[in-house]
Coordinates of C-alpha atoms (C1' of nucleotides) in Angstrom, one line a residue:
Chain A
X824 CA 65.4 103.5 -86.7
X825 CA 69.1 103.2 -87.7
X826 CA 70.8 104.8 -84.8
X827 CA 70.4 101.3 -83.2
X828 CA 72.1 99.7 -86.2
X829 CA 74.8 102.3 -86.4
X830 CA 75.6 101.6 -82.8
X831 CA 75.6 97.8 -83.5
X832 CA 78.1 98.3 -86.3
X833 CA 80.5 100.2 -84.1
X834 CA 80.1 97.7 -81.2
X835 CA 80.6 94.8 -83.6
X836 CA 84.1 96.1 -84.2
X837 CA 84.9 96.9 -80.6
X838 CA 83.2 97.4 -77.2
X839 CA 82.6 101.0 -76.2
X840 CA 81.0 103.3 -73.7
X841 CA 78.4 105.9 -74.7
X842 CA 81.1 108.5 -74.6
X843 CA 83.3 106.5 -76.9
X844 CA 80.5 106.0 -79.4
X845 CA 79.8 109.7 -79.5
X846 CA 83.5 110.3 -80.3
X847 CA 83.5 107.6 -83.0
X848 CA 80.4 109.0 -84.6
X849 CA 81.9 112.4 -84.7
X850 CA 85.4 111.4 -85.8
X851 CA 84.9 108.5 -88.1
X852 CA 81.3 108.8 -89.3
X853 CA 80.7 112.5 -89.2
X854 CA 79.9 112.7 -92.9
X855 CA 77.1 110.1 -92.7
X856 CA 76.0 109.8 -89.1
X857 CA 75.4 112.2 -86.3
X858 CA 73.9 111.7 -82.9
X859 CA 73.9 113.7 -79.6
X860 CA 75.1 112.2 -76.4
X861 CA 71.6 112.3 -75.0
X862 CA 70.3 110.3 -77.9
X863 CA 73.1 107.7 -77.6
X864 CA 72.7 107.2 -73.8
X865 CA 69.0 106.7 -74.2
X866 CA 69.5 104.3 -77.1
X867 CA 72.1 102.2 -75.2
X868 CA 69.7 101.9 -72.3
X869 CA 66.9 100.6 -74.6
X870 CA 69.2 98.3 -76.4
X871 CA 70.6 96.9 -73.2
X872 CA 67.0 96.2 -71.9
X873 CA 66.2 94.5 -75.2
X874 CA 69.3 92.2 -74.9
X875 CA 71.1 93.4 -78.0
X876 CA 74.1 94.6 -76.0
X877 CA 75.9 93.6 -72.7
X878 CA 77.1 96.1 -70.2
X879 CA 80.3 95.9 -68.1
X880 CA 80.6 98.6 -65.5
X881 CA 84.1 99.9 -64.8
X882 CA 84.2 101.6 -61.4
X883 CA 86.3 104.7 -61.4
X884 CA 87.4 107.2 -58.7
X885 CA 86.5 110.8 -59.0
X886 CA 84.3 110.5 -62.1
X887 CA 81.2 108.6 -63.1
X888 CA 81.6 104.8 -63.6
X889 CA 82.3 103.9 -67.2
X890 CA 79.7 101.6 -68.7
X891 CA 81.3 99.6 -71.5
X892 CA 78.9 97.9 -73.9
X893 CA 79.5 95.0 -76.2
X894 CA 77.3 93.3 -78.8
X895 CA 75.5 90.1 -77.8
X896 CA 74.9 87.2 -80.3
X897 CA 71.3 88.5 -80.4
X898 CA 72.5 91.9 -81.3
X899 CA 74.8 90.5 -84.0
X900 CA 71.8 88.6 -85.4
X901 CA 69.8 91.8 -85.4
X902 CA 72.5 93.6 -87.3
X903 CA 72.8 90.9 -90.0
X904 CA 69.0 90.9 -90.4
X905 CA 69.0 94.6 -90.9
X906 CA 72.0 94.5 -93.3
X907 CA 70.1 92.0 -95.5
X908 CA 67.0 94.3 -95.7
X909 CA 67.0 97.1 -98.3
X910 CA 67.0 100.7 -96.9
X911 CA 65.0 103.6 -98.4
X912 CA 66.9 106.5 -99.9
X913 CA 67.4 109.3 -97.5
X914 CA 64.7 111.8 -97.2
X915 CA 66.0 115.3 -97.6
X916 CA 64.6 118.3 -95.6
X917 CA 66.9 121.2 -96.1
X918 CA 65.9 124.4 -94.3
X919 CA 68.5 126.6 -96.1
X920 CA 66.8 125.7 -99.4
X921 CA 63.4 126.7 -98.0
X922 CA 64.9 130.0 -97.2
X923 CA 66.5 130.3 -100.6
X924 CA 63.1 129.5 -102.3
X925 CA 61.5 132.3 -100.3
X926 CA 64.4 134.6 -101.0
X927 CA 62.1 137.2 -102.7
X928 CA 61.0 138.1 -99.1
X929 CA 64.5 139.1 -98.1
X930 CA 67.5 141.1 -99.3
X931 CA 69.9 139.4 -101.7
X932 CA 72.7 140.5 -99.4
X933 CA 71.4 138.6 -96.4
X934 CA 70.9 135.4 -98.4
X935 CA 74.4 135.7 -99.8
X936 CA 75.8 136.2 -96.3
X937 CA 74.1 133.1 -95.0
X938 CA 75.3 131.0 -97.9
X939 CA 78.8 132.3 -97.2
X940 CA 78.5 131.2 -93.6
X941 CA 77.5 127.8 -94.6
X942 CA 80.3 127.7 -97.2
X943 CA 82.8 128.1 -94.4
X944 CA 81.4 125.2 -92.5
X945 CA 81.4 123.0 -95.6
X946 CA 84.9 124.0 -96.5
X947 CA 86.1 123.1 -93.1
X948 CA 84.4 119.7 -93.4
X949 CA 85.9 119.1 -96.8
X950 CA 89.4 119.8 -95.5
X951 CA 88.9 117.4 -92.6
X952 CA 87.7 114.7 -95.0
X953 CA 90.5 115.3 -97.3
X954 CA 93.0 115.0 -94.5
X955 CA 91.5 111.6 -93.7
X956 CA 91.7 110.6 -97.3
X957 CA 95.4 111.6 -97.4
X958 CA 96.0 109.3 -94.4
X959 CA 94.3 106.4 -96.2
X960 CA 96.3 107.0 -99.4
X961 CA 99.6 107.1 -97.4
X962 CA 99.0 103.4 -96.5
X963 CA 100.5 100.6 -98.5
X964 CA 97.8 98.6 -100.4
X965 CA 97.7 95.7 -97.9
X966 CA 97.1 98.2 -95.1
X967 CA 94.4 99.9 -97.1
X968 CA 92.4 96.7 -97.7
X969 CA 90.5 96.5 -94.4
X970 CA 89.5 100.2 -94.8
X971 CA 88.3 99.9 -98.3
X972 CA 84.6 100.2 -97.5
X973 CA 84.9 102.9 -94.9
X974 CA 87.0 104.8 -97.4
X975 CA 84.2 104.5 -99.9
X976 CA 81.9 106.2 -97.4
X977 CA 84.5 108.9 -96.9
X978 CA 84.5 109.4 -100.7
X979 CA 80.7 110.1 -100.4
X980 CA 81.5 112.8 -97.9
X981 CA 84.1 114.4 -100.1
X982 CA 82.0 114.3 -103.2
X983 CA 79.0 115.6 -101.3
X984 CA 80.9 118.6 -99.9
X985 CA 82.5 119.4 -103.3
X986 CA 79.1 119.4 -104.8
X987 CA 77.8 121.7 -102.1
X988 CA 80.6 124.1 -102.7
X989 CA 80.1 124.0 -106.5
X990 CA 76.5 125.0 -105.8
X991 CA 77.5 127.8 -103.5
X992 CA 79.7 129.2 -106.4
X993 CA 76.6 129.2 -108.7
X994 CA 74.5 130.9 -106.0
X995 CA 77.1 133.6 -105.3
X996 CA 77.5 134.3 -109.0
X997 CA 73.8 134.5 -109.6
X998 CA 73.1 136.7 -106.6
X999 CA 76.2 138.9 -107.1
X1000 CA 74.9 139.5 -110.6
X1001 CA 71.7 140.8 -109.2
X1002 CA 73.6 143.2 -106.9
X1003 CA 75.5 144.6 -109.9
X1004 CA 72.3 145.3 -111.8
X1005 CA 71.1 147.4 -108.8
Chain B
X913 CA 60.9 122.9 -86.8
X914 CA 60.8 123.9 -90.4
X915 CA 57.8 122.0 -91.8
X916 CA 55.9 124.9 -90.4
X917 CA 58.0 127.4 -92.3
X918 CA 58.0 125.4 -95.5
X919 CA 54.2 125.5 -95.3
X920 CA 54.2 129.2 -94.6
X921 CA 56.4 129.8 -97.7
X922 CA 53.9 127.9 -99.9
X923 CA 50.9 129.6 -98.4
X924 CA 52.5 133.0 -98.7
X925 CA 52.5 132.5 -102.5
X926 CA 48.9 131.1 -102.7
X927 CA 46.2 129.6 -100.4
X928 CA 46.0 125.8 -100.4
X929 CA 44.5 122.7 -98.8
X930 CA 46.6 120.0 -97.2
X931 CA 46.2 118.0 -100.3
X932 CA 47.5 120.8 -102.4
X933 CA 50.5 121.3 -100.2
X934 CA 51.4 117.7 -100.4
X935 CA 51.4 117.9 -104.1
X936 CA 53.4 121.1 -104.1
X937 CA 56.0 119.6 -101.8
X938 CA 56.3 116.6 -104.1
X939 CA 56.2 118.3 -107.4
X940 CA 58.1 121.5 -106.8
X941 CA 60.2 121.0 -103.7
X942 CA 60.9 117.3 -103.9
X943 CA 64.7 117.8 -103.9
X944 CA 64.7 119.7 -100.7
X945 CA 61.5 119.1 -98.8
X946 CA 59.4 116.0 -98.1
X947 CA 56.5 115.5 -95.9
X948 CA 53.7 112.9 -95.6
X949 CA 50.1 113.8 -95.7
X950 CA 49.7 112.8 -92.1
X951 CA 52.4 115.2 -91.1
X952 CA 50.9 118.0 -93.1
X953 CA 47.4 117.7 -91.8
X954 CA 48.6 117.6 -88.3
X955 CA 50.8 120.6 -88.8
X956 CA 48.0 122.6 -90.4
X957 CA 45.8 121.9 -87.5
X958 CA 48.4 123.1 -85.0
X959 CA 49.2 126.2 -87.1
X960 CA 45.5 127.1 -87.4
X961 CA 45.0 126.8 -83.6
X962 CA 48.1 129.1 -83.2
X963 CA 46.6 131.7 -85.6
X964 CA 49.4 131.5 -88.2
X965 CA 46.9 130.5 -90.9
X966 CA 43.2 131.0 -91.6
X967 CA 40.8 128.2 -92.8
X968 CA 38.0 128.5 -95.4
X969 CA 35.9 125.4 -95.6
X970 CA 34.6 124.6 -99.1
X971 CA 31.6 122.2 -98.8
X972 CA 31.6 119.6 -101.5
X973 CA 29.2 116.9 -102.5
X974 CA 30.4 113.2 -102.6
X975 CA 33.8 113.9 -101.1
X976 CA 35.2 115.4 -97.9
X977 CA 35.0 119.1 -97.6
X978 CA 38.1 121.0 -98.8
X979 CA 39.8 123.1 -96.2
X980 CA 41.6 125.9 -97.9
X981 CA 44.2 127.6 -95.7
X982 CA 45.7 131.0 -96.2
X983 CA 48.5 132.8 -94.3
X984 CA 47.5 135.4 -91.7
X985 CA 49.5 138.6 -90.9
X986 CA 50.7 136.8 -87.8
X987 CA 51.9 133.9 -89.9
X988 CA 53.6 136.3 -92.3
X989 CA 55.4 137.9 -89.4
X990 CA 56.5 134.4 -88.1
X991 CA 57.9 133.7 -91.6
X992 CA 59.9 136.9 -91.8
X993 CA 61.3 136.3 -88.3
X994 CA 62.4 132.8 -89.2
X995 CA 63.9 134.0 -92.5
X996 CA 66.0 136.5 -90.6
X997 CA 67.4 133.9 -88.3
X998 CA 70.4 131.7 -89.4
X999 CA 69.7 128.0 -89.9
X1000 CA 72.1 125.2 -88.9
X1001 CA 73.6 123.1 -91.7
X1002 CA 71.6 119.9 -92.3
X1003 CA 72.4 117.0 -90.2
X1004 CA 73.1 113.9 -92.3
X1005 CA 72.1 110.4 -91.2
X1006 CA 72.5 108.0 -94.1
X1007 CA 71.6 104.4 -93.5
X1008 CA 73.0 103.2 -96.8
X1009 CA 76.4 104.4 -95.7
X1010 CA 76.1 102.7 -92.4
X1011 CA 75.5 99.5 -94.4
X1012 CA 78.4 100.3 -96.7
X1013 CA 80.7 100.8 -93.7
X1014 CA 79.7 97.4 -92.3
X1015 CA 80.1 95.8 -95.7
X1016 CA 82.7 93.3 -94.5
X1017 CA 79.7 91.5 -92.8
X1018 CA 78.1 90.9 -96.2
X1019 CA 78.7 89.8 -99.7
X1020 CA 80.1 92.4 -102.1
X1021 CA 77.5 91.4 -104.6
X1022 CA 74.6 92.2 -102.3
X1023 CA 76.1 95.6 -101.5
X1024 CA 76.5 96.3 -105.2
X1025 CA 73.0 95.3 -105.9
X1026 CA 71.7 97.7 -103.3
X1027 CA 73.8 100.5 -104.6
X1028 CA 72.4 99.8 -108.1
X1029 CA 68.8 99.9 -106.8
X1030 CA 69.5 103.3 -105.3
X1031 CA 71.2 104.4 -108.5
X1032 CA 68.0 103.8 -110.4
X1033 CA 66.0 106.0 -108.0
X1034 CA 68.6 108.8 -108.2
X1035 CA 68.8 108.6 -112.0
X1036 CA 65.1 109.0 -112.2
X1037 CA 65.2 111.9 -109.9
X1038 CA 68.0 113.6 -111.9
X1039 CA 65.9 113.1 -115.1
X1040 CA 62.9 114.8 -113.4
X1041 CA 65.0 117.7 -112.2
X1042 CA 66.7 118.1 -115.6
X1043 CA 63.3 118.2 -117.3
X1044 CA 62.3 121.0 -114.9
X1045 CA 65.5 122.8 -115.7
X1046 CA 64.8 122.5 -119.4
X1047 CA 61.4 124.2 -118.8
X1048 CA 63.1 127.0 -117.0
X1049 CA 65.7 127.5 -119.6
X1050 CA 63.0 127.6 -122.4
X1051 CA 61.6 130.8 -120.8
X1052 CA 62.8 134.2 -122.1
X1053 CA 64.9 136.1 -119.5
X1054 CA 62.0 138.3 -118.3
X1055 CA 59.9 135.2 -117.6
X1056 CA 62.8 133.5 -115.8
X1057 CA 63.3 136.4 -113.3
X1058 CA 60.6 135.4 -110.8
X1059 CA 61.8 131.8 -110.8
X1060 CA 65.5 132.7 -110.2
X1061 CA 65.7 131.6 -106.6
X1062 CA 63.6 128.4 -107.0
X1063 CA 65.8 127.6 -110.0
X1064 CA 68.9 127.9 -107.7
X1065 CA 67.3 125.4 -105.3
X1066 CA 66.7 123.1 -108.3
X1067 CA 70.4 123.4 -109.2
X1068 CA 71.2 122.1 -105.7
X1069 CA 69.0 119.1 -106.5
X1070 CA 70.7 118.5 -109.8
X1071 CA 74.3 118.9 -108.5
X1072 CA 73.4 116.7 -105.5
X1073 CA 72.1 113.9 -107.7
X1074 CA 75.0 114.1 -110.1
X1075 CA 77.4 113.9 -107.2
X1076 CA 75.5 110.8 -105.8
X1077 CA 75.8 109.1 -109.2
X1078 CA 79.5 109.9 -109.5
X1079 CA 80.0 108.3 -106.1
X1080 CA 78.0 105.2 -107.2
X1081 CA 80.4 104.9 -110.2
X1082 CA 83.3 104.9 -107.8
X1083 CA 81.7 102.3 -105.6
X1084 CA 80.8 100.0 -108.5
X1085 CA 84.4 100.2 -109.8
X1086 CA 85.9 99.5 -106.4
X1087 CA 83.6 96.6 -105.7
X1088 CA 83.7 95.1 -109.2
X1089 CA 87.4 95.2 -108.8
X1090 CA 87.1 93.0 -105.7
X1091 CA 84.9 90.6 -107.6
X1092 CA 87.5 90.2 -110.4
X1093 CA 90.2 89.4 -107.8
X1094 CA 88.0 86.6 -106.5
Chain C
dC483 C1' 36.1 96.3 -113.1
dT484 C1' 40.3 98.2 -111.5
dC485 C1' 43.4 101.9 -110.7
dT486 C1' 44.3 106.6 -109.7
dT487 C1' 42.8 111.0 -108.0
dC488 C1' 40.4 113.7 -104.7
dA489 C1' 40.1 114.6 -99.7
dT490 C1' 40.3 114.1 -95.1
dG491 C1' 42.0 112.5 -90.7
dT492 C1' 43.4 109.5 -85.8
dA493 C1' 46.5 106.7 -82.9
dA494 C1' 50.6 104.6 -81.6
dC495 C1' 55.1 104.8 -82.1
dT496 C1' 60.1 105.9 -83.1
dA497 C1' 63.6 109.6 -83.7
dG498 C1' 65.8 113.6 -82.5
dT499 C1' 66.3 118.4 -80.0
dT500 C1' 66.9 121.6 -76.2
dA501 C1' 67.4 122.5 -71.6
dC502 C1' 68.8 121.0 -67.3
dA503 C1' 72.1 118.6 -64.0
dT504 C1' 76.8 117.1 -61.9
dG505 C1' 81.6 117.2 -61.0
dA506 C1' 86.7 115.6 -61.0
dT507 C1' 91.1 115.9 -64.0
dT508 C1' 94.3 117.6 -67.1
dA509 C1' 96.6 120.8 -70.2
dC510 C1' 97.9 125.7 -71.1
Chain D
dG679 C1' 92.3 130.6 -63.5
dT680 C1' 90.1 128.9 -67.5
dA681 C1' 89.1 125.7 -71.0
dA682 C1' 88.8 121.1 -72.6
dT683 C1' 88.2 116.3 -71.6
dC684 C1' 86.2 112.6 -69.2
dA685 C1' 81.6 110.5 -68.0
dT686 C1' 77.0 110.1 -67.0
dG687 C1' 72.2 111.0 -67.3
dT688 C1' 66.7 113.0 -67.0
dA689 C1' 62.6 115.7 -68.7
dA690 C1' 60.0 118.0 -71.8
dC691 C1' 59.4 118.8 -76.2
dT692 C1' 59.2 118.7 -81.5
dA693 C1' 59.5 116.0 -85.7
dG694 C1' 58.5 112.2 -88.5
dT695 C1' 56.8 107.1 -89.5
dT696 C1' 53.6 103.3 -89.8
dA697 C1' 49.3 101.5 -89.6
dC698 C1' 44.5 102.2 -89.7
dA699 C1' 40.2 104.4 -91.6
dT700 C1' 36.7 106.1 -95.2
dG701 C1' 34.6 106.7 -99.6
dA702 C1' 33.0 108.9 -104.1
dA703 C1' 34.4 110.3 -109.1
dG704 C1' 36.7 109.6 -113.2
dA705 C1' 39.9 107.3 -116.6
dG706 C1' 41.0 103.3 -119.1

DNA sequence: CTCTTCATGTAACTAGTTACATGATTAC
DNA sequence: GTAATCATGTAACTAGTTACATGAAGAG
């Protein structure tokens, strides 16, 4: 039930439309939050009906009207309440590992190929995150201060991707070893 | 849609009841698959109706009858089809990082406390995984062979937890640093 | 006598996916 | 001319959570 709270966190910083929120999730929180536009628009509707957010409609010519949402005092209260409650550690359900576990039903080559495909995706993500890190590190300390906590979440993304790639190395070594034996 | 396939993978190895499956998920796949008993029982019912699994009812005295499910040829086919299709990388939605991102709305101390609570959980998991790793490593090479792929999934669990703990170290350093400045 | 294990589910709900639906504007 | 960006949604579906429901057997 945290899409709601992720939205509140973003709106607490600055009002935004559903479209804006989608971009912010992708650009600034991609390593810890993902949501589709369908999910976001539905959630905004629910939250507006519940009174957690206000809506200001900006009429536009030639394209749909922009609905700019902002957090209400009630929404702010909701957010603070949620922040004060402990969250459970994330549940992990990883399909790729299910496939790896059942790998004896497939060719080693096919498994390796899939791991390599995923590796490319993870490498790209790591590069993106490291580019963001470089931007942060280029700031002088006073400018860094307000981004200290977001930067820590970015570190989680970087360490997570590096760990994934280290695992992929182990997998490729182990499975390439099998191929040589054959 | 992979709970179905995770169940098929387990049943492909050996018939099991819903209760058995729950235990196997927790004991042997805890680092990459989690499901509640409610979810499992519902899924088994659906899969039985679809013909992917067979059901043998074992009548018992004094406790509910045990329903032992086994994979059908159709289910086996389903599994092979799924294994041949690429899966998308896992989507990450991590509430703890949402809270971290919004940490300026809270006390540093409270954040630190929550990270420490999570650290304990992750340390316990790492210890469990490492105990499993030690068991595997105690086997002679011929005995290791059939567990090669499950062992690789275990490695993912271990590397993942180690990475999480390394991140927690960074967070504690960064936030303790703030506390000292105050 | 209390806790854990065995063994099963239903019901109501929240969360997320996939497919469908529209259409102007701007950059290359 | 074609692709990306801007900007919104609905509908049907699959996945997962939370609360409720039962009750004997065995370990300490």
